[in-house]
Coordinates of C-alpha atoms in Angstrom, one line a residue:
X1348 CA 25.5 -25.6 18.4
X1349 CA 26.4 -24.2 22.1
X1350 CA 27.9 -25.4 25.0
X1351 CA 27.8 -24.4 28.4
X1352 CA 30.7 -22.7 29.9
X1353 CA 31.7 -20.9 33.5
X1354 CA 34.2 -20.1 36.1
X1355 CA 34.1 -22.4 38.9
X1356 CA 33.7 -20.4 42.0
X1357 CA 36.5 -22.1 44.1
X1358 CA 39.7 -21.4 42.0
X1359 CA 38.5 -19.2 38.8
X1360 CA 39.2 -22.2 36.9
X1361 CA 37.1 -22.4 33.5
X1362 CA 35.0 -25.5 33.0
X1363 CA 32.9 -26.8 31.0
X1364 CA 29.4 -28.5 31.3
X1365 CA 29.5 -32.4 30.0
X1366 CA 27.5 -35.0 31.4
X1367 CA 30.0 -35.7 34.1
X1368 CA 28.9 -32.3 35.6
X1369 CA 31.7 -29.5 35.4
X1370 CA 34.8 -30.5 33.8
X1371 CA 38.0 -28.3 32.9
X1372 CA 38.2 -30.2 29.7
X1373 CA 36.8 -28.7 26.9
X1374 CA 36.8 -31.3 24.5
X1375 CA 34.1 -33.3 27.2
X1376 CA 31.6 -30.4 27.0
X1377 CA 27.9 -31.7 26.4
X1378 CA 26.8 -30.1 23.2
X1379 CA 23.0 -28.4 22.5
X1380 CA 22.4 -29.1 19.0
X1381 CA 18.8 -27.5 19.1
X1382 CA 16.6 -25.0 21.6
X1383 CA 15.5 -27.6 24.1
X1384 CA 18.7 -29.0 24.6
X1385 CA 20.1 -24.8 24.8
X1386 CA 17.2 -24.1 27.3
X1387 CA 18.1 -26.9 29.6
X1388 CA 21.7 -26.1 29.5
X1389 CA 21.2 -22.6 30.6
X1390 CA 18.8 -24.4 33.1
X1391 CA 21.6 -26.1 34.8
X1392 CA 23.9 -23.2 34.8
X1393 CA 21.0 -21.3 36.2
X1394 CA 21.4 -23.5 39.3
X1395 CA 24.9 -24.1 39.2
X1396 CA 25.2 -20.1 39.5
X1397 CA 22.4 -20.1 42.6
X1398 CA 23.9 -22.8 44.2
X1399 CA 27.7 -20.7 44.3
X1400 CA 29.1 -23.2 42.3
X1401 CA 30.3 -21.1 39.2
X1402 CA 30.4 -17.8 38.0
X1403 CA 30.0 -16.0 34.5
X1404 CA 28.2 -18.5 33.0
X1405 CA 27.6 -18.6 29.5
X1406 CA 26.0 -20.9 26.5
X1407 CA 28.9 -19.9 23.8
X1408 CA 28.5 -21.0 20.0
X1409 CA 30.7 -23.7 18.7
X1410 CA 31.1 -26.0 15.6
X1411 CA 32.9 -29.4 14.7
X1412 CA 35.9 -28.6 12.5
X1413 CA 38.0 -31.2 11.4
X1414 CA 35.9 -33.4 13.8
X1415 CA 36.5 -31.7 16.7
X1416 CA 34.9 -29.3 19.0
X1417 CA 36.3 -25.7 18.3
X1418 CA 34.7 -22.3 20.1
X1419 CA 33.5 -19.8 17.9
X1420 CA 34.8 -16.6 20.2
X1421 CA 38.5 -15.7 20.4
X1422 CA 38.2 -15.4 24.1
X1423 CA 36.1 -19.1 24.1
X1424 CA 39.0 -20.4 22.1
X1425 CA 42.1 -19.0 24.9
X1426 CA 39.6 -19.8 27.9
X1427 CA 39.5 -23.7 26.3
X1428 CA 43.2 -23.7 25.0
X1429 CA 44.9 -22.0 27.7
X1430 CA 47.2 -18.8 27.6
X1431 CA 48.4 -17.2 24.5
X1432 CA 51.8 -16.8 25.7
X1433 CA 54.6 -18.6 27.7
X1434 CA 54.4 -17.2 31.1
X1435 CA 57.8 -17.9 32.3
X1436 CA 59.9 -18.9 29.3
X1437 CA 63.7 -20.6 29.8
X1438 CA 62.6 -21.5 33.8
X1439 CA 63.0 -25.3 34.2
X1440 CA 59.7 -27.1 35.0

């Protein structure tokens, strides 16, 4: 199973491809479960990349566990969860 992931151009933001178009919320990502469906995802971030829309794009491995969607990758798993640290600890919000 793969999904389609990036870095939208205008803020560095990670998304995700779901069938909304680019959303930051991984849990929404459309998910290939078979080479056609990987092939047309890499088809849309094909022309998401040419049309400056997102960077680094990548079809990243993924499995259901515990019946959600979990990335494979360390680095899939902090660009989808967020930081691995508190970047200003004791400042008020």
């Amino acid at each position: 199973m793969k999904v389609l992931t990036a870095n939208r151009l205008t803020d560095g933001e990670a998304v995700w491809y779901s069938a909304k178009g680019w959303v930051r919320a991984f849990e929404q990502s459309e998910v290939a479960a078979n080479a056609d469906a990987e092939s047309r995802l890499a088809t849309i971030g094909a022309m998401a990349y040419a049309n400056n829309e997102v960077v680094d794009v990548n079809l990243i491995d993924v499995a259901l566990k515990d019946g959600k969607l979990h990335a494979l990758r360390l680095r899939e798993r902090i660009r989808a969860d967020g930081p691995t640290i508190d970047y200003a600890p004791n400042t008020a919000a």
